[in-house]
XYZ file of C-alpha atoms in Angstrom:
605
model
C 95.399 37.205 -7.688
C 97.388 34.702 -5.863
C 97.448 32.475 -8.944
C 99.505 34.994 -10.617
C 101.838 35.969 -7.330
C 102.511 32.503 -7.785
C 103.281 32.153 -11.051
C 105.051 35.426 -11.119
C 107.700 33.609 -7.842
C 108.165 30.781 -10.035
C 109.384 32.626 -13.571
C 111.681 35.002 -11.479
C 114.012 32.157 -10.917
C 114.095 31.726 -15.069
C 115.394 35.374 -16.042
C 112.473 35.732 -18.097
C 111.922 38.914 -17.949
C 108.925 39.636 -20.872
C 107.141 36.017 -19.971
C 107.335 38.242 -16.285
C 106.220 41.685 -17.876
C 103.087 39.377 -19.389
C 102.354 38.047 -15.900
C 102.367 41.622 -14.495
C 99.832 42.709 -16.797
C 97.255 39.933 -15.991
C 97.919 41.300 -12.826
C 97.135 44.622 -13.724
C 94.144 43.769 -15.558
C 92.526 41.425 -12.630
C 92.906 44.640 -9.766
C 91.006 46.933 -12.627
C 88.872 44.767 -14.117
C 84.709 46.870 -13.940
C 81.746 46.055 -15.162
C 80.183 47.916 -16.704
C 76.125 48.155 -16.711
C 73.765 50.402 -18.759
C 70.473 51.228 -17.559
C 68.751 52.450 -20.364
C 64.775 53.089 -21.240
C 62.662 55.559 -22.685
C 61.965 59.296 -20.896
C 60.379 58.702 -16.779
C 60.117 54.724 -16.926
C 61.589 54.654 -13.605
C 65.340 53.787 -14.393
C 67.004 56.634 -12.081
C 65.325 54.722 -9.583
C 65.593 51.747 -10.137
C 69.753 52.349 -9.767
C 69.090 53.811 -6.505
C 66.969 51.166 -4.946
C 69.758 48.760 -6.230
C 72.320 50.391 -4.535
C 70.101 51.480 -1.573
C 70.660 54.751 -1.357
C 69.467 58.068 -3.621
C 72.534 57.890 -6.467
C 70.023 59.490 -8.953
C 68.152 62.631 -8.513
C 64.592 61.098 -9.190
C 61.828 63.831 -9.756
C 58.083 63.895 -11.006
C 58.642 66.216 -13.775
C 61.952 66.224 -15.052
C 64.534 63.422 -16.120
C 68.231 63.089 -16.157
C 70.076 65.230 -18.332
C 73.522 63.370 -18.090
C 74.720 59.895 -17.680
C 74.931 58.676 -13.650
C 77.720 56.215 -13.232
C 77.734 54.574 -9.494
C 80.938 52.502 -8.798
C 82.271 51.343 -5.085
C 84.260 54.147 -3.300
C 85.447 53.801 0.739
C 83.532 56.820 0.950
C 80.724 58.706 -0.649
C 81.595 60.912 -3.473
C 80.345 62.778 -6.205
C 82.737 63.911 -9.542
C 81.707 65.853 -12.354
C 83.744 64.669 -15.811
C 84.180 67.011 -18.533
C 85.992 66.522 -21.914
C 87.135 69.409 -23.019
C 87.665 70.786 -26.817
C 91.299 70.860 -27.163
C 93.647 67.949 -28.178
C 94.967 66.329 -25.487
C 99.153 64.673 -25.570
C 98.043 61.906 -27.509
C 95.696 63.186 -29.862
C 93.015 62.717 -27.409
C 90.377 65.881 -25.890
C 91.656 66.075 -22.103
C 89.337 65.411 -19.339
C 88.597 67.597 -16.901
C 87.393 65.991 -13.632
C 85.599 68.354 -11.010
C 84.757 66.629 -6.449
C 81.559 68.528 -5.070
C 79.994 67.901 -2.442
C 76.741 65.104 -2.282
C 73.612 67.698 -2.126
C 74.902 69.065 -5.238
C 74.627 66.320 -7.806
C 70.471 67.124 -8.388
C 72.386 70.502 -9.633
C 74.286 68.799 -12.388
C 72.449 65.684 -13.278
C 69.233 66.660 -13.462
C 67.280 68.936 -15.886
C 66.450 70.904 -13.421
C 69.366 71.918 -12.242
C 71.009 71.298 -15.822
C 68.831 71.881 -18.544
C 70.053 70.856 -22.057
C 73.120 69.692 -19.977
C 74.285 73.205 -20.635
C 77.459 72.376 -18.204
C 78.386 70.163 -21.219
C 79.369 67.079 -18.672
C 80.379 63.625 -20.113
C 78.933 62.279 -17.085
C 78.900 62.257 -13.278
C 80.456 60.387 -10.988
C 78.655 58.809 -8.236
C 81.239 56.513 -5.558
C 79.194 55.033 -2.335
C 80.623 51.876 -0.523
C 77.693 48.892 -0.888
C 78.606 45.138 -1.041
C 76.407 44.443 -4.535
C 79.509 47.134 -5.826
C 82.228 45.616 -4.359
C 83.048 43.196 -7.302
C 83.540 45.606 -9.751
C 79.752 46.310 -10.326
C 79.526 49.843 -12.335
C 75.837 50.996 -12.877
C 75.403 52.996 -15.549
C 72.081 55.663 -15.161
C 71.246 56.904 -19.129
C 69.066 60.054 -20.094
C 66.225 59.214 -21.722
C 64.932 62.415 -22.462
C 62.825 62.356 -25.802
C 62.653 58.598 -26.409
C 64.810 56.295 -27.831
C 64.975 57.908 -31.257
C 66.193 60.876 -29.880
C 69.755 62.235 -30.051
C 69.958 61.026 -26.172
C 68.809 57.681 -27.333
C 71.131 57.131 -30.402
C 73.842 58.263 -28.102
C 73.397 55.490 -25.812
C 72.990 53.404 -28.375
C 76.330 54.138 -29.525
C 77.449 53.444 -25.784
C 76.290 49.753 -26.286
C 79.318 48.350 -27.774
C 81.615 49.315 -24.074
C 78.758 48.220 -22.058
C 79.498 44.282 -19.982
C 75.313 43.995 -18.781
C 72.469 46.329 -20.162
C 69.053 46.420 -18.600
C 66.445 47.672 -20.483
C 63.714 49.659 -18.493
C 60.150 50.224 -19.161
C 56.948 50.993 -16.649
C 54.114 48.943 -16.307
C 51.594 50.810 -18.531
C 52.261 50.089 -21.583
C 53.718 47.483 -23.476
C 56.636 47.567 -25.454
C 57.200 50.092 -28.318
C 58.869 49.373 -31.317
C 62.063 51.468 -30.458
C 62.400 49.572 -27.437
C 62.466 46.289 -28.987
C 65.059 47.887 -31.396
C 67.587 48.874 -28.547
C 67.314 45.302 -27.163
C 67.899 44.154 -31.422
C 71.071 46.337 -31.160
C 71.960 45.484 -27.178
C 72.271 41.777 -28.337
C 74.508 41.634 -31.329
C 76.937 43.501 -28.489
C 76.881 43.240 -25.676
C 76.922 39.507 -24.002
C 74.341 40.105 -20.946
C 70.567 41.950 -21.929
C 68.113 41.481 -19.541
C 64.715 43.746 -19.722
C 63.451 45.235 -16.358
C 59.458 45.925 -15.918
C 59.480 48.965 -13.339
C 56.608 50.491 -11.161
C 54.354 47.192 -10.710
C 52.847 48.729 -7.561
C 51.352 51.226 -9.666
C 49.445 49.375 -12.178
C 47.240 46.331 -11.070
C 47.114 44.728 -14.658
C 50.959 44.397 -14.978
C 50.869 40.774 -14.580
C 49.198 41.367 -17.844
C 51.581 44.005 -19.987
C 54.202 41.644 -18.620
C 53.212 38.527 -20.588
C 52.648 40.755 -23.513
C 56.078 41.842 -22.903
C 57.215 37.994 -23.346
C 55.289 37.851 -26.356
C 56.468 40.585 -28.241
C 60.386 39.238 -26.860
C 60.037 35.788 -28.183
C 58.400 37.445 -31.965
C 61.871 39.371 -32.084
C 63.766 36.152 -31.447
C 65.410 38.638 -28.067
C 66.499 35.837 -25.384
C 66.037 38.453 -22.408
C 65.184 37.508 -19.296
C 62.458 39.391 -18.313
C 62.394 41.116 -14.425
C 59.006 42.926 -12.659
C 60.437 45.075 -9.358
C 59.147 48.024 -7.383
C 61.059 50.635 -6.527
C 58.804 51.746 -3.875
C 58.259 48.538 -1.903
C 62.583 47.607 -1.868
C 63.209 51.033 -0.404
C 60.100 50.150 2.372
C 61.838 46.505 2.437
C 65.316 47.949 3.234
C 63.935 50.722 5.523
C 62.095 48.196 7.394
C 64.702 45.102 6.969
C 61.722 43.103 5.815
C 63.260 39.902 3.658
C 59.697 38.611 2.892
C 58.715 42.431 1.479
C 62.062 42.281 -0.575
C 61.375 39.732 -2.533
C 58.032 40.445 -3.328
C 59.785 43.532 -4.795
C 61.542 41.559 -6.933
C 64.460 43.235 -6.372
C 66.026 39.800 -5.018
C 65.716 37.960 -8.139
C 67.105 40.959 -10.474
C 69.789 41.342 -7.438
C 70.662 37.574 -8.116
C 71.309 37.932 -12.241
C 73.735 40.994 -11.219
C 76.043 38.745 -9.327
C 75.664 35.408 -10.823
C 74.744 36.015 -14.739
C 76.759 39.508 -14.606
C 79.753 39.114 -12.360
C 79.666 35.203 -12.148
C 80.175 35.618 -16.530
C 82.798 38.431 -16.162
C 84.441 36.397 -13.178
C 84.249 33.423 -15.439
C 86.532 35.185 -18.271
C 88.680 36.555 -15.972
C 89.494 33.191 -14.172
C 89.543 31.447 -17.685
C 92.013 35.013 -19.184
C 94.485 34.424 -15.872
C 94.584 30.125 -16.563
C 95.556 30.822 -19.807
C 98.185 33.409 -19.300
C 99.410 31.827 -15.877
C 99.598 27.961 -17.549
C 101.124 29.240 -20.764
C 104.105 31.742 -19.105
C 105.032 28.428 -16.812
C 104.817 25.557 -20.105
C 107.135 28.139 -21.778
C 109.707 27.876 -19.321
C 108.896 24.061 -18.305
C 109.162 22.864 -21.675
C 112.815 24.859 -22.159
C 113.356 22.853 -19.496
C 112.429 19.814 -20.719
C 114.095 19.743 -24.067
C 117.241 20.366 -21.692
C 116.528 17.502 -19.615
C 115.722 15.482 -23.293
C 119.506 16.508 -24.683
C 121.087 15.888 -21.155
C 119.921 12.092 -20.674
C 120.117 11.858 -24.551
C 123.158 12.832 -25.799
C 122.872 10.940 -28.869
C 120.310 12.740 -29.677
C 120.932 16.018 -29.202
C 121.646 16.485 -32.944
C 118.512 15.779 -33.924
C 116.452 17.800 -31.371
C 118.971 20.523 -32.391
C 117.239 20.469 -35.588
C 113.647 20.448 -34.495
C 114.307 23.360 -32.537
C 116.084 25.092 -34.916
C 112.567 24.534 -36.974
C 110.427 25.653 -34.720
C 112.394 28.604 -33.759
C 112.651 29.858 -37.562
C 108.443 29.196 -37.629
C 108.678 31.873 -34.218
C 110.922 33.844 -35.692
C 108.828 33.707 -39.185
C 105.237 35.028 -36.993
C 106.946 38.464 -36.587
C 107.381 39.007 -40.053
C 105.143 41.465 -42.021
C 104.672 38.270 -44.571
C 102.645 35.975 -41.763
C 99.483 34.973 -42.186
C 97.973 36.860 -39.445
C 99.674 39.840 -40.246
C 98.554 39.972 -44.203
C 94.848 39.238 -42.725
C 95.340 42.550 -40.018
C 96.226 44.423 -42.656
C 94.046 43.721 -45.344
C 91.254 42.848 -42.694
C 91.857 46.873 -41.382
C 91.831 47.943 -44.676
C 89.334 46.667 -46.065
C 86.809 47.006 -42.933
C 87.866 50.843 -43.035
C 86.327 51.277 -46.183
C 83.338 49.172 -45.653
C 82.285 51.535 -42.722
C 83.224 54.646 -44.587
C 80.939 53.574 -47.382
C 78.366 52.467 -44.859
C 78.663 55.753 -42.683
C 77.966 57.985 -46.065
C 75.337 55.669 -47.278
C 73.070 56.360 -44.253
C 74.235 60.185 -44.697
C 73.240 60.622 -47.895
C 69.988 58.833 -47.360
C 68.987 61.619 -44.823
C 70.741 64.219 -47.083
C 68.376 63.327 -49.570
C 65.572 62.875 -47.112
C 65.944 66.256 -45.915
C 66.160 67.875 -49.589
C 62.702 66.716 -50.348
C 61.143 67.635 -47.311
C 62.845 71.541 -47.813
C 61.091 71.629 -51.169
C 57.911 71.440 -49.807
C 57.611 75.308 -48.536
C 59.178 77.782 -45.876
C 61.816 75.790 -44.331
C 62.038 78.915 -42.001
C 58.366 78.046 -40.201
C 59.513 74.579 -39.641
C 62.776 74.960 -38.907
C 62.577 73.539 -35.143
C 61.387 70.282 -36.196
C 62.915 69.612 -39.099
C 66.861 71.058 -37.740
C 65.816 68.254 -34.453
C 64.382 65.777 -37.147
C 68.189 65.721 -38.577
C 70.462 65.352 -35.883
C 68.122 62.633 -34.244
C 68.755 60.985 -37.921
C 72.020 61.763 -37.664
C 73.184 60.097 -34.514
C 71.429 57.504 -34.935
C 72.952 56.694 -38.368
C 76.236 56.851 -36.575
C 74.951 55.014 -33.391
C 74.221 52.448 -35.880
C 77.427 52.512 -38.000
C 79.413 52.080 -34.748
C 77.547 49.346 -33.768
C 78.507 47.564 -36.982
C 81.745 48.794 -37.125
C 82.248 47.120 -33.339
C 80.886 43.736 -34.675
C 83.246 43.201 -37.526
C 86.558 44.572 -35.940
C 85.885 41.796 -32.961
C 85.279 39.351 -36.307
C 88.109 40.242 -37.717
C 90.097 40.142 -34.069
C 89.068 36.600 -33.838
C 89.918 35.839 -37.894
C 93.379 36.982 -36.782
C 93.812 34.797 -33.196
C 93.280 31.521 -35.399
C 95.006 32.308 -37.982
C 97.766 32.943 -35.494
C 98.502 29.978 -34.858
C 95.879 27.319 -35.568
C 97.333 24.283 -33.314
C 96.668 26.065 -30.370
C 94.354 28.477 -28.472
C 95.252 31.954 -27.630
C 92.991 34.298 -25.765
C 92.313 37.655 -27.585
C 93.680 41.203 -25.624
C 90.378 42.756 -23.649
C 88.954 45.096 -26.322
C 86.998 47.181 -24.876
C 86.062 49.809 -27.634
C 84.850 53.159 -26.435
C 82.605 55.721 -27.957
C 84.176 59.153 -27.939
C 81.212 60.728 -28.495
C 81.808 62.178 -31.821
C 79.233 63.927 -31.960
C 80.042 66.298 -29.700
C 82.313 67.988 -32.247
C 79.811 68.817 -34.107
C 78.502 72.209 -34.824
C 74.599 72.442 -33.624
C 72.588 72.648 -37.245
C 71.315 76.133 -37.386
C 69.648 78.225 -40.617
C 71.516 81.839 -40.881
C 68.635 84.730 -40.725
C 67.363 85.834 -44.018
C 65.447 88.870 -45.278
C 61.400 88.725 -44.507
C 59.438 90.380 -47.264
C 57.548 93.416 -44.623
C 55.533 95.462 -45.660
C 57.062 98.130 -47.090
C 59.159 95.721 -49.166
C 55.986 94.504 -50.582
C 54.546 97.978 -51.666
C 57.736 98.828 -52.873
C 57.942 95.501 -55.097
C 54.163 95.802 -55.670
C 54.296 99.466 -57.072
C 57.406 98.316 -59.361
C 55.082 95.756 -60.643
C 52.228 97.604 -60.570
C 53.460 100.997 -62.369
C 55.212 99.015 -65.442
C 51.828 96.910 -65.891
C 50.097 100.079 -65.744
C 52.569 102.434 -68.112
C 52.329 99.361 -70.852
C 48.608 98.729 -70.673
C 48.331 102.331 -70.655
C 50.926 103.172 -73.738
C 49.101 100.607 -75.268
C 45.394 102.087 -74.925
C 46.131 105.579 -76.271
C 46.766 103.785 -79.770
C 43.111 103.142 -79.537
C 42.571 106.416 -77.978
C 41.895 106.137 -74.847
C 43.805 108.241 -72.163
C 46.521 106.815 -70.690
C 45.413 105.275 -66.924
C 42.321 104.092 -68.429
C 40.726 101.801 -66.547
C 41.955 98.896 -68.065
C 45.582 99.933 -67.459
C 44.536 100.598 -63.865
C 43.566 97.119 -63.516
C 46.554 95.541 -64.895
C 49.169 97.223 -62.832
C 47.456 95.757 -60.065
C 47.142 92.216 -61.456
C 51.084 92.796 -62.110
C 51.702 94.237 -58.765
C 50.340 91.470 -56.901
C 51.799 89.497 -59.367
C 55.748 90.996 -58.816
C 55.006 90.701 -54.783
C 54.194 86.833 -55.327
C 57.017 86.065 -57.278
C 59.534 88.213 -55.108
C 57.814 85.297 -52.069
C 59.235 82.837 -54.096
C 62.100 84.049 -54.843
C 62.708 84.360 -50.951
C 61.450 80.879 -50.317
C 63.739 79.507 -52.998
C 66.716 81.025 -51.825
C 65.727 80.232 -48.141
C 65.480 76.409 -48.979
C 68.797 76.502 -50.787
C 70.025 78.268 -47.345
C 68.438 75.223 -45.655
C 69.955 72.228 -47.895
C 73.458 74.148 -47.902
C 73.069 73.993 -44.123
C 72.256 70.797 -43.738
C 74.632 69.465 -46.250
C 77.638 71.172 -44.072
C 75.804 69.741 -40.522
C 76.336 66.206 -42.854
C 79.290 66.800 -43.803
C 80.608 67.913 -40.205
C 78.936 65.024 -38.908
C 80.311 62.641 -41.247
C 83.785 63.686 -41.124
C 83.997 63.334 -36.753
C 82.467 60.194 -36.673
C 84.516 58.941 -39.937
C 87.615 60.105 -37.949
C 86.608 58.063 -34.472
C 85.805 54.650 -36.590
C 89.438 54.949 -37.772
C 91.070 55.868 -34.425
C 89.665 52.562 -33.609
C 90.409 50.578 -36.037
C 94.260 51.707 -35.622
C 93.863 51.693 -32.215
C 92.558 48.108 -32.141
C 95.421 47.493 -35.122
C 98.316 48.249 -32.769
C 96.379 46.420 -29.384
C 96.144 43.092 -31.818
C 99.781 43.527 -33.574
C 101.501 44.526 -30.134
C 99.729 41.396 -28.389
C 100.773 38.923 -30.956
C 103.983 40.116 -31.519
C 104.845 40.284 -27.780
C 103.253 36.317 -27.927
C 105.343 35.684 -31.148
C 108.494 36.717 -29.371
C 107.683 35.301 -26.194
C 107.565 31.782 -27.959
C 110.721 32.792 -29.770
C 112.561 33.102 -26.937
C 111.698 30.188 -25.203
C 112.930 27.959 -28.074
C 116.463 30.219 -28.577
C 116.752 29.365 -24.549
C 115.759 25.362 -25.443
C 118.537 25.458 -28.396
C 121.073 26.968 -26.498
C 120.794 24.500 -23.736
C 121.144 21.841 -25.974
C 123.955 22.813 -26.767
C 125.915 23.375 -24.347
C 124.672 20.009 -22.786
C 126.817 18.386 -25.954
C 129.876 19.676 -24.129
C 128.846 19.330 -21.019
C 131.076 16.016 -18.807
C 129.121 13.186 -17.440
C 128.816 14.938 -13.514
C 128.004 17.863 -15.369
C 124.844 15.866 -16.888
C 123.698 14.656 -13.512
C 123.462 17.665 -11.934
C 122.080 19.621 -14.179
C 119.367 16.558 -14.771
C 118.902 16.754 -10.716
C 118.326 20.935 -11.145
C 115.602 20.057 -14.359
C 114.736 17.082 -12.048
C 113.479 19.945 -9.169
C 112.646 22.535 -11.013
C 110.137 20.719 -13.096
C 108.927 19.878 -9.752
C 108.489 22.537 -8.653
C 106.734 23.998 -11.924
C 104.299 21.255 -11.623
C 103.101 22.275 -8.244
C 102.630 25.714 -8.809
C 100.130 24.519 -12.509
C 98.373 22.419 -10.063
C 98.024 24.707 -7.360
C 97.022 27.851 -10.363
C 94.178 25.070 -11.416
C 92.967 24.659 -8.028
C 92.618 28.508 -7.114
C 91.183 28.549 -10.539
C 88.475 26.632 -10.569
C 84.634 27.532 -10.509
C 83.363 28.299 -7.340
C 80.533 25.922 -5.751
C 77.124 27.645 -7.378
C 75.326 29.189 -4.017
C 72.203 30.482 -3.655
C 73.352 34.772 -3.461
C 71.818 36.747 -1.041
C 70.514 40.209 -2.015
C-alpha cells in the first residue's frame, strides 16, 4: 500500500489523471483482495470440524448424523457475525439477480447451515457468511465449507465442482476409514485443471489406528493419477484439546501446524507474491511512462539539432499506439474471433453432453413403467445434468484463460503486460431450473380393468357365439365363453401397455423439457461469462493503449516546444527535468525495496 501511495504522490505532479486512476485501481485491488479456500469432500468426512479447528471456534455446525446443507463462508471480522445470503429470483439493475443479506444471531447458525435446521436448503440460501476475528483470516483468507450430501457425484458435488474456478485453493477432505474413491480422484483432477493450489487432508486419525497405511495408499493413488498435491494428516479432536490446553506439542501431533503453515506460505504467500508482482508492474509501468516523456523532452532540450528525427520517431510510436485501439488491431481481432469461437465450442460441448444424457435417459425409460422408478430416475437425471454443466463450466474456464493469455501476447509481443483479475464466478444457473417432475397419469384401477375386460370379452363372446350358431351350437356355448375370457384378458393387457407407453412418452417429454431448461440457463451463463471476459479484456488493454498514446503525445508536444525555447529556457527546463527524473528514480527504488519478497521465516500455527 505504501508503495502505491508513493507512486500516486509522484504522478500527481504531472497532470496525468489516467495514470492516477490506474494506481487508484491498484490500491483498491490490494485493499479488497481475498483468498478463497474451498473445503470439499464426501459426506461426513469432517469438513466442518476441520474449518472450525483451523480458526479455533465452532463456526461450522457439527452433528453426528446430519450434514451441512449450504456453504458456510468464514472470513475475518472485528466482531463475530452471521449473515444469511439469498439470491432472489427477480432480475436486478444490470440483469443480475439481486442478493438479499440478513444478519442473524450466532446461536441461529445451526438452524440455517445444517440439514437438521434447513433440510434440503428449504430456505433457498446461497451461503451463510460467518465473520470472526482470527489472525489466520486477517491476511484475507476465506474458508468455504461446502456441502457433501449424497457424495461428490450428487447435485451438491457437481455444484461444488462448478465453483472451483472461483477458488484460489482447494482442500479435499477424506477421513482415514478408507482410501480414495474414484469420484474423489476425479474431483482432484478437475481442481488441478483450474485452481493454482490443491491439497489433500486426511482427517480423524485419532479414530482409526491404521491411518498411516491409508495415507500411504492415498499417496499411491495420487502418484498413479498424476496428481501433484500435498497430503496432510490431521486430528481435529487433538487440535481442540491442544487449543484448550495451550499445548504446542499436542498441536504439532494433531497435524494442524503443518496445514496452517501450508495455508500461510503456499496459499496466502503465493497470492501475496502475485499481488506484489502485479503492484510492482503497475507502479513501474506508470512511473516509466512519466519518465519516458521527461527523457524525450530532455533529449530534445539537450540536442536541438536532432529534434526533427526525435519527432519522427515519436510520431511513428504514437501512430502504433493509436493503432492498438482500432478494431483492426491484432489483439482486438484475436479477442473478438476467440470469443466467437469459444462461444460456439462451449455451446456445442454443452449440447453434446445434454444429448448424451437424453439418449441414456430415454433408453432407461423404455425399460418399463417410469412411475415405479421415477424418484430414482429423476435423481439420476438431475445429478447427470449438474455434472455435465459443471464439467462444461470448468472446460470453459480453462479455454477462457487460455484466450486471455493469447490476447495479452498479441497486444504487445515485445513487453510483458499483466492480465486483469479474471476470477470467474459461478452464478448458479441450476438454481433457476425447474425440478424434473412427472404429471399424474390415469391408473388402471379395478373398475377400469373390469370395464375394459368386459368390453373385450363381450365382443369375443359374441363373435365366437355367432360363429358357433353356424354349426348348430347355442349362442353361449363353452368355446364362446372361453374366447370371451381370453379376449377380455387381452384387452386388459393392451390397455395396460397403452398406459405404460403413454407414461413413457410423458416421462420422455418431461426429461426433454428439463434438459432444454438446463441447456438454456447454463448456456446463458456461459455466454454472460464470455461477454464479461471480453469486456474486461477490451477495457483493460484499451486503457493501456490510451495511456501509451497520451504519454507519447506529451513527449511529442514537449519536443515540439523545445524548438521554440531559448537557451536560458532550455537550461532551466533541463534542471527541472533532471530533478524530476531523480525523484522518479528514487520512488522506483523505494517501491522495489518495499515490494521485494520478504525473507522466509517459520510460521507459527
